[in-house]
Amino acid sequence: MNPLKTDLNGLKLKNPVTVASGTFGFGREYSEFFDLSTLGGISVKGLTLKERLGNPAPRIVETRSGMINSVGLQNPGVENFIREEIPFLRQFDTRIIVNINGDEPEDYARMAQILQRADIDSIEVNISCPNVKSGGMLFGTDPEIAYQLVRRVVENTRHHVMVKLTPNVTDIKVIARAVEEAGARAVSLVNTFNAMAIDIHTQKPVLFRKTGGLSGPAIKPIALRLVYEVYEAVSIPILGMGGITNAEDAIEFILAGASAVALGTYIFVDPMAPVKTLEGIEAYLKEKDVRSLSEIIGKAHE
Amino acid sequence: MNPLKTDLNGLKLKNPVTVASGTFGFGREYSEFFDLSTLGGISVKGLTLKERLGNPAPRIVETRSGMINSVGLQNPGVENFIREEIPFLRQFDTRIIVNINGDEPEDYARMAQILQRADIDSIEVNISCPNVKSGGMLFGTDPEIAYQLVRRVVENTRHHVMVKLTPNVTDIKVIARAVEEAGARAVSLVNTFNAMAIDIHTQKPVLFRKTGGLSGPAIKPIALRLVYEVYEAVSIPILGMGGITNAEDAIEFILAGASAVALGTYIFVDPMAPVKTLEGIEAYLKEKDVRSLSEIIGKAHE
Amino acid sequence: MRLLTGRVTENAAVNAQVFRMGVRMDEPFEFSPGQFVNIRVSEYDVPLLRRPISISRRIDETTIEFLVKVEGIGTRQMGQWSQGTRVDLIGPLGRGFDIEGFDKKAPLLILGGGIGTAPLKGLAQELADRGYERVYVLNGFKEDPYGKEDFKCFEYRVIDESKEPVYVTDYLLSHWGGIAFQGVFACGPMAMLRRVKEIFREGEIPVQISLEEKMACGVGACLGCAVKIKCGNFQHRYQKVCVDGPVFDASEVIFE
Amino acid sequence: MRLLTGRVTENAAVNAQVFRMGVRMDEPFEFSPGQFVNIRVSEYDVPLLRRPISISRRIDETTIEFLVKVEGIGTRQMGQWSQGTRVDLIGPLGRGFDIEGFDKKAPLLILGGGIGTAPLKGLAQELADRGYERVYVLNGFKEDPYGKEDFKCFEYRVIDESKEPVYVTDYLLSHWGGIAFQGVFACGPMAMLRRVKEIFREGEIPVQISLEEKMACGVGACLGCAVKIKCGNFQHRYQKVCVDGPVFDASEVIFE
Ligand SMILES: Cc1cc2nc3c(=O)[nH]c(=O)nc-3n(C[C@H](O)[C@H](O)[C@H](O)COP(=O)(O)OP(=O)(O)OC[C@H]3O[C@@H](n4cnc5c(N)ncnc54)[C@H](O)[C@@H]3O)c2cc1C
Ligand SMILES: Cc1cc2nc3c(=O)[nH]c(=O)nc-3n(C[C@H](O)[C@H](O)[C@H](O)COP(=O)(O)OP(=O)(O)OC[C@H]3O[C@@H](n4cnc5c(N)ncnc54)[C@H](O)[C@@H]3O)c2cc1C
Ligand SMILES: Cc1cc2nc3c(=O)[nH]c(=O)nc-3n(C[C@H](O)[C@H](O)[C@H](O)COP(=O)(O)O)c2cc1C
Ligand SMILES: Cc1cc2nc3c(=O)[nH]c(=O)nc-3n(C[C@H](O)[C@H](O)[C@H](O)COP(=O)(O)O)c2cc1C
Ligand code: FES
Ligand code: FES
């Protein structure tokens, strides 16, 4: 038996290492570095109903052990994605997770309908993007809106539905429970933290959109705590992320309660990081004589 | 005229550089490194009504560009503080800011009463400590409780009252407005972020208390965004902090809207950091030909 | 583009702020002038992100040269790398200068500003190797000019603004205004590139400019390095400096 | 305690994991055995916090020696410091071993485990210099023992657990059990210190143990390095390893 395989409540992954939405494009670029079939799953760049241009530059700024981005959901729209990107991704033996975003709750339901016929493995409902004017994160901070929105998506699809949570809330457990009740099969967390940098020479915010989302190793300790909390609050599985750089980080998330993990920002630093992380997890299981990943999921709660 | 002087709504500081509660003890240790009269102010280790032992070890763990602490308000109690520490601190030409904490809202009012006769310059009401079982941060996440609690403190003291806000909320503006309405003369932010680390060998949380508060350079981009937001939400001044390491960081906070700043964690790395930060701010004002700090407070909003 | 390693062969100061670094790659390395690499600065991840640096020129089959100006934490550390230091880079990246289809005997112009001259060295070398006879090079520096000896060209002029307060674009108009350039290649500060675009706006000749934008991935995945590009008459879209550039047709770029 | 600078005079491998580093301070440096310093590892702040390291012994008036085991990101970097590397440290810190009031002719015991032997070298040296005649030293190592030549003492025994599977505390009982030690000094893993405390619990003789705890400031300001200390019969309070220790009277420490 493969000790690495894991199950996000119906979304079966051959191993727990995935890549986070927005940090891996549609897979084409990094397919030049390693075989994408190595990955448990790929969450694609966030999509919207119609094509989006994204925000003006500067869109990124580095901070200590982190970066802030305000890309603003630049994407070709869901229809173009289905036509042009799915055939490419399907060449690989990995799960396709489709990250969807909207200005209105109804946009999500529409996208779910459009994705009905598409050959994908999961829909990741992003109610946590801080980089768009309307919608996005707002939906993820109100349990009632989150519930309704997710409910409509679930009603409109036969696919596995996962909900991506924002860390910018007082109590993430409340939101997690709301989306669980609404029928989400899993939750993914965390998205980025609202943040900013100021240029002391121009005396203005560095980013054109002033604020953006902080990601990278800097946020790991907070993300890990949130995964730990959500694990105690819901019974659906967790896809954990936020600052993961290597197997040790990934294992921390698994022990905190994640059934699978995603690497994001660190892929920019080391494109081979997902592969190395997987190898490291494998070695850890062997060393600890663990037969199945499930034995250590949430173990830090014991 | 001294271009560095600044005013937190009645709490006049000769310069904007202060040190954050819990990172500077009661000043004794670092007085061996530099003259404390250099500082605009000193916020002392968080006090409670009665002496507190604090949490068992491990109490700290380092993370990427940050650290998590769960000291748990170990302190000698407010009465001992008044007797033993104020005379020492008063030797220096700097402002004494007294950080108070309680299990019950009424504890804060009691402490304010006890501090009535004390020779101090400001009371910093900490409604944001994540490291104690009851009270603490809880009060800082609910605007109604925060309002009542601060109101009672204000009614019970003639001293300047500042309120320390937690970043662990969905909307910090709501809390900031509540404490402004309750009569706070200023706000200080941010306190630490709830966070954790897990030891993958023992498979348990590293800290005895499992979670703690994340501080240090890692959190700066989020702290800065919060200061920027609060500046637009209230009209009382802000004492800004979170990950400041040098003058450049400090100036970012000032441009975001802080009338003064505090260094915390980085003092552990470089005990001279507050002094260097002050020198750097002075040089910046000269270079930019700024006559008074107030000209650049909040300038990034223009 | 691949993840590659090499070793520093030499690292020499060019002036107080700029250094020239040779790196011998562990395998033969192909690139075209104007392309760049994304360099990992520290195994300890401070800075976290890689730093994009143009390939200045080829030294031999496996060895390439960089010209780097110290700007902050990343470039400062690179400047301290001693001979033998291991270098981890992704490259070659981006689209370089397009040097196809020009007349070998008609004049070509290369305009550089400061550290922007880095990729132009390799360009001039390549043009010379391919037999272009009339390559004019005009470089401007705020102070301490460098690189004169490295440009293979027909005519070379360098301006030291600390001594002669004139921009390259002004010099161009006043001194080389009469030359019928068939193509222009420019790299330097935004203000200079904008001015170059204006100067040649009405002409028919292609102007290629090399842009900079903050980058995270360098390979097209993060969408961080956006540049506004004309799209129809009244619209725009964003292209990626890292894969669609860094060299763009000036007439397409929208400066703001 | 002060913020001081010095330079690495030498850095030599002692075994695969441990290195011995000499540092010449920029000014004369006073300390007592058992004290430590808090070292800044990198100007780029990875790791962020300083690392506490015991002063192993004095080499001359300004030069001190450290014995460091590579555990993670901080100690690994220190191990790479070449001769001449600038060192930024805070020290001397803490309360070292109390060596007043013993009889120069009665036996004293020094017990070390692994890297815990570091501060004991300077202690043995100091005791010898002060004329203590009967200092017994017993050091245990998991493997690859080191340091034999450095201990000035009456009797020295080292155990290599990879060859002789016995703990120092067991050896002590079985071989040196009959010796009437007037005082004990110990530094090593927690399990060893706990056992030492148990062994000498009933006796009247003072047992001094040097503890470790995670530190941030190293100077007493952060309250991070808490150790549980007896306070009356049924109560406890926390003391700071960095200023109240690292050396404590074993009878006062509460192990959990
Ligand atoms: C395609 C491309 C090719 C380049 N070629 C060269 C070259 O050949 N030689 C050379 O010296 N420099 C080159 N640069 C610029 C170089 O990448 C930046 O100077 C460097 O990244 C600054 O890093 P730092 O850590 O030293 O400075 P930081 O401390 O990060 O910042 C210092 C300054 O540099 C700016 N900066 C930071 N990152 C970037 C970035 N990714 N792109 C542009 N500006 C940035 C910051 O905004 C800041 O103003 C190139 C940039 C690009 C995009
Ligand atoms: C008073 C005192 C004296 C010491 N003297 C020496 C000495 O002479 N020689 C020596 O080799 N080591 C000594 N240590 C231990 C040394 O401080 C740690 O090994 C070192 O801090 C680990 O840092 P790192 O970055 O290499 O490892 P990290 O990557 O930070 O961690 C590796 C391991 O070391 C542990 N660790 C991290 N920081 C500390 C800390 N501050 N204190 C204790 N353990 C820690 C971690 O929990 C982890 O298990 C001493 C510790 C103290 C408190
Ligand atoms: C450049 C960039 C773009 C991102 N775009 C998206 C997105 O489109 N949809 C989404 O749900 N999350 C997006 N994210 C968030 C990541 O998927 C991830 O949740 C976050 O970066 C934390 O993980 P990390 O610290 O490992 O990067 C983006 C992150 C980055 C850095
Ligand atoms: C060890 C430690 C102890 C702290 N204790 C307190 C405290 O008692 N009261 C309080 O209001 N804040 C306390 N804080 C929070 C700091 O005052 C400050 O708000 C926070 O650390 C962010 O600033 P920094 O990143 O510069 O450290 C403590 C922080 C640290 C690191
Ligand atoms: S830097 Fe990532 S897309 Fe260009
Ligand atoms: S390390 Fe800060 S009090 Fe001991």
PDB file of C-alpha atoms in Angstrom, chain A residues 22-23 25 29-30 32-33 45 53-60 62 65-67 71 74 206 217 266 268-272, chain C residues 1-3 40 45-51 90 213-217 219-226 228 236-238 240:
ATOM      1  CA  GLY A  22      -1.781  31.646  -8.083  1.00  0.00           C
ATOM      2  CA  THR A  23       1.719  30.401  -7.500  1.00  0.00           C
ATOM      3  CA  GLY A  25       0.009  29.402 -13.137  1.00  0.00           C
ATOM      4  CA  GLU A  29       5.971  26.966 -16.590  1.00  0.00           C
ATOM      5  CA  TYR A  30       6.979  24.557 -13.877  1.00  0.00           C
ATOM      6  CA  GLU A  32       9.762  22.522 -17.576  1.00  0.00           C
ATOM      7  CA  PHE A  33      11.380  21.872 -14.196  1.00  0.00           C
ATOM      8  CA  LYS A  45      -4.532  30.366 -10.842  1.00  0.00           C
ATOM      9  CA  LEU A  53      -6.718  42.104 -16.662  1.00  0.00           C
ATOM     10  CA  GLY A  54      -5.518  42.348 -13.082  1.00  0.00           C
ATOM     11  CA  ASN A  55      -4.028  45.337 -11.292  1.00  0.00           C
ATOM     12  CA  PRO A  56      -1.421  47.810 -12.531  1.00  0.00           C
ATOM     13  CA  ALA A  57       2.177  47.399 -11.379  1.00  0.00           C
ATOM     14  CA  PRO A  58       3.828  47.347  -8.918  1.00  0.00           C
ATOM     15  CA  ARG A  59       2.082  44.158  -7.976  1.00  0.00           C
ATOM     16  CA  ILE A  60       4.632  42.652  -5.649  1.00  0.00           C
ATOM     17  CA  GLU A  62       9.287  41.587  -0.849  1.00  0.00           C
ATOM     18  CA  SER A  65      10.720  36.230   4.811  1.00  0.00           C
ATOM     19  CA  GLY A  66       7.627  37.057   2.816  1.00  0.00           C
ATOM     20  CA  MET A  67       6.136  38.869  -0.113  1.00  0.00           C
ATOM     21  CA  VAL A  71      -2.004  40.576  -8.813  1.00  0.00           C
ATOM     22  CA  GLN A  74      -5.495  38.353 -13.772  1.00  0.00           C
ATOM     23  CA  VAL A 206       4.784  50.536  -2.719  1.00  0.00           C
ATOM     24  CA  PRO A 217       7.626  31.689   5.463  1.00  0.00           C
ATOM     25  CA  TYR A 266       8.460  29.069  -1.924  1.00  0.00           C
ATOM     26  CA  PHE A 268       9.368  30.902  -6.703  1.00  0.00           C
ATOM     27  CA  VAL A 269      12.467  30.501  -4.565  1.00  0.00           C
ATOM     28  CA  ASP A 270      13.048  26.857  -5.407  1.00  0.00           C
ATOM     29  CA  PRO A 271      11.012  25.335  -8.223  1.00  0.00           C
ATOM     30  CA  MET A 272      12.016  21.890  -6.995  1.00  0.00           C
TER      31      MET A 272
ATOM     32  CA  MET C   1      14.854  27.922 -18.908  1.00  0.00           C
ATOM     33  CA  ARG C   2      16.316  25.569 -16.354  1.00  0.00           C
ATOM     34  CA  LEU C   3      17.520  25.457 -12.806  1.00  0.00           C
ATOM     35  CA  ARG C  40      19.164  32.825  -5.608  1.00  0.00           C
ATOM     36  CA  ASP C  45      16.560  33.007   2.151  1.00  0.00           C
ATOM     37  CA  VAL C  46      17.379  36.569   3.052  1.00  0.00           C
ATOM     38  CA  PRO C  47      16.380  37.958   0.681  1.00  0.00           C
ATOM     39  CA  LEU C  48      13.668  35.425   0.033  1.00  0.00           C
ATOM     40  CA  LEU C  49      13.082  35.988  -3.653  1.00  0.00           C
ATOM     41  CA  ARG C  50      15.597  35.475  -6.419  1.00  0.00           C
ATOM     42  CA  ARG C  51      17.061  38.559  -8.058  1.00  0.00           C
ATOM     43  CA  ILE C  90      17.248  29.930 -13.306  1.00  0.00           C
ATOM     44  CA  GLU C 213       9.668  45.247 -13.047  1.00  0.00           C
ATOM     45  CA  LYS C 214       9.668  43.587  -9.652  1.00  0.00           C
ATOM     46  CA  MET C 215       9.689  39.845 -10.078  1.00  0.00           C
ATOM     47  CA  ALA C 216       8.911  36.871  -7.903  1.00  0.00           C
ATOM     48  CA  CYS C 217       9.088  33.737 -10.061  1.00  0.00           C
ATOM     49  CA  VAL C 219       9.243  32.278 -15.243  1.00  0.00           C
ATOM     50  CA  GLY C 220       5.722  33.512 -15.920  1.00  0.00           C
ATOM     51  CA  ALA C 221       3.824  31.808 -13.127  1.00  0.00           C
ATOM     52  CA  CYS C 222       3.161  34.521 -10.545  1.00  0.00           C
ATOM     53  CA  LEU C 223       1.929  37.365 -12.783  1.00  0.00           C
ATOM     54  CA  GLY C 224       3.868  39.788 -10.637  1.00  0.00           C
ATOM     55  CA  CYS C 225       5.864  41.579 -13.305  1.00  0.00           C
ATOM     56  CA  ALA C 226       3.091  43.289 -15.211  1.00  0.00           C
ATOM     57  CA  LYS C 228       0.849  47.694 -19.614  1.00  0.00           C
ATOM     58  CA  HIS C 236      -4.669  47.736 -22.767  1.00  0.00           C
ATOM     59  CA  ARG C 237      -3.695  44.420 -21.300  1.00  0.00           C
ATOM     60  CA  TYR C 238      -0.832  43.268 -19.129  1.00  0.00           C
ATOM     61  CA  LYS C 240       4.802  39.732 -18.234  1.00  0.00           C
TER      62      LYS C 240
END
